[in-house]
Amino acid sequence: MKMWSQELYVLIHSLLFIIITCILHTQQVRGQCVPQGTTPGLRELVMGRCTEYQTIVNPTQLCGNEQQRKNCSEISDNFMTAFSYQPACNVTFSRYDNFIRTANTDVTRNKAMFWSDVYGVVQQYTNRGQRAMALEDTLIGYIGNGLRFCAQESHPGIAYNQECAGWDQTDTCPYNAEFSFWVKASSNFAAQASGDVYLMLNASLALAFYNTSFFGVWELPNLNSSKVTKVNVLLVHIPGQTVRSKCSSENISSLQRRLRDRNIGFSCQDSPRGPQAMLCVDHPTEEECQMKVSTNGASSNNDAVMGLSIVIAVISLI
């Protein structure tokens, strides 16, 4: 009888799993798996991320330096009220002032990492703020990362289950809730950076740096030249794709000139080994990612180092 009960238990759960999978698959086919508009349960997600960041993701970020645990209830309220009941395309930057003030954490000296068009490899490389610190590794960025949130003036003040503009859709909706959030968060992050900072760019693009990028418009101008000594540019490329931008390219030279005008130092590195090794994890069959064996059976030093770097990169992701 006990054995039959266990088998029945397994059978029921297997059937439930199949049913749920079929429902989700149907929703995905119909485009309903991810609802349009604001992410469902937004306030609860903000509250949860705030708590998770302080207890699991980066608890040391709030130790010492006169920093204390943040009030996640207050942070959630300030986030939601920043754009609730506001015009969908005219959420002013200052609406997020209270949220930034209550959720702000220090940016560790010599660890700030800026980026353009290399989101995935940057998140792997920074390792949640352990190796470097991107905006998404701060409490402010961690809370907003990947969430959708849209304003509307009518009740309930937030647009759910309907199409609305995201942070990158400013042509038709210039100051939408997401765009204004990331402008405020990015500007604040840049203003706090100090020492040597890093900028990772996509060398597979003809213009790895362009003046109208988020970095060019909102972060570079907010770097404090009295605190930031140098910007170290890391030009990574997608393995197998043509390298279209190098440290000698004009677009990088224009970046150097902008930094020089602000009395900020500059350095640049083509295909930095660490980030490139992480990209090879996703492109292992590309020639540049494979260890080549010489005629006497021994690997060349460079390829051996690359192979070791890939192994280290894989281990760092576990």
C-alpha angles and dihedrals in degrees: 000000000000091000090050090052091052091049091048090049092053091045093052093048091047091052091048090051091051092048094049091046091052092049093050091046090052091049091050091050090051091045092245101113091091109037119226120254126012118018108260115251091019099162092048090049092051090049091048095047091049091053094042093051093053097043106032116005102049113348093155089063088075097044119103126342087093090286118140136190111289125240101245094190091057091044092051092049092049092049095050096043092050092077105012114119091005128129107277094234101031110059103147120225092238090063087079095052095102092047092050091047095052097039099040119126131178121271108226114244115257092011106083111124122195123186148181126201094347102088098143100049092043091056090050093045098049090050094209094311097312097107099023136343123245122180089262089059092061122082091251094051094040091056095051100036111124096350123131118217129167133183129226131173096222125075128320086026093226125080112238128175095007136093115269137164121274129210093277096048100080096131091079099022109028104184103028120161096261096046093050090047094053093043090054093043094047094047091050092047092051093048090056097049116111141176117010111353131188135229119193116200135180109252091187087076123081088229108038087170124032129171094236094056119113089255093048095049107032110017109035094052090051096053107116107231090201089061105028113072101178144000112220110203117209112196109200125178134200108258110251094022126104116266102237101169128049136172087264093054120115094240090058090045089054089053090050090052092051090052093046090053087058094046093248120139124239139208131167136199127192116219098351107212100231099053091037090055089054090052088052089060087068095040104038096152095059113108095238089056097054127086109243117215118219123225093266091053096254121119118236116254094247094051091046090054090047091050091049090048091054091050090050090047092053092048091050090057095055 
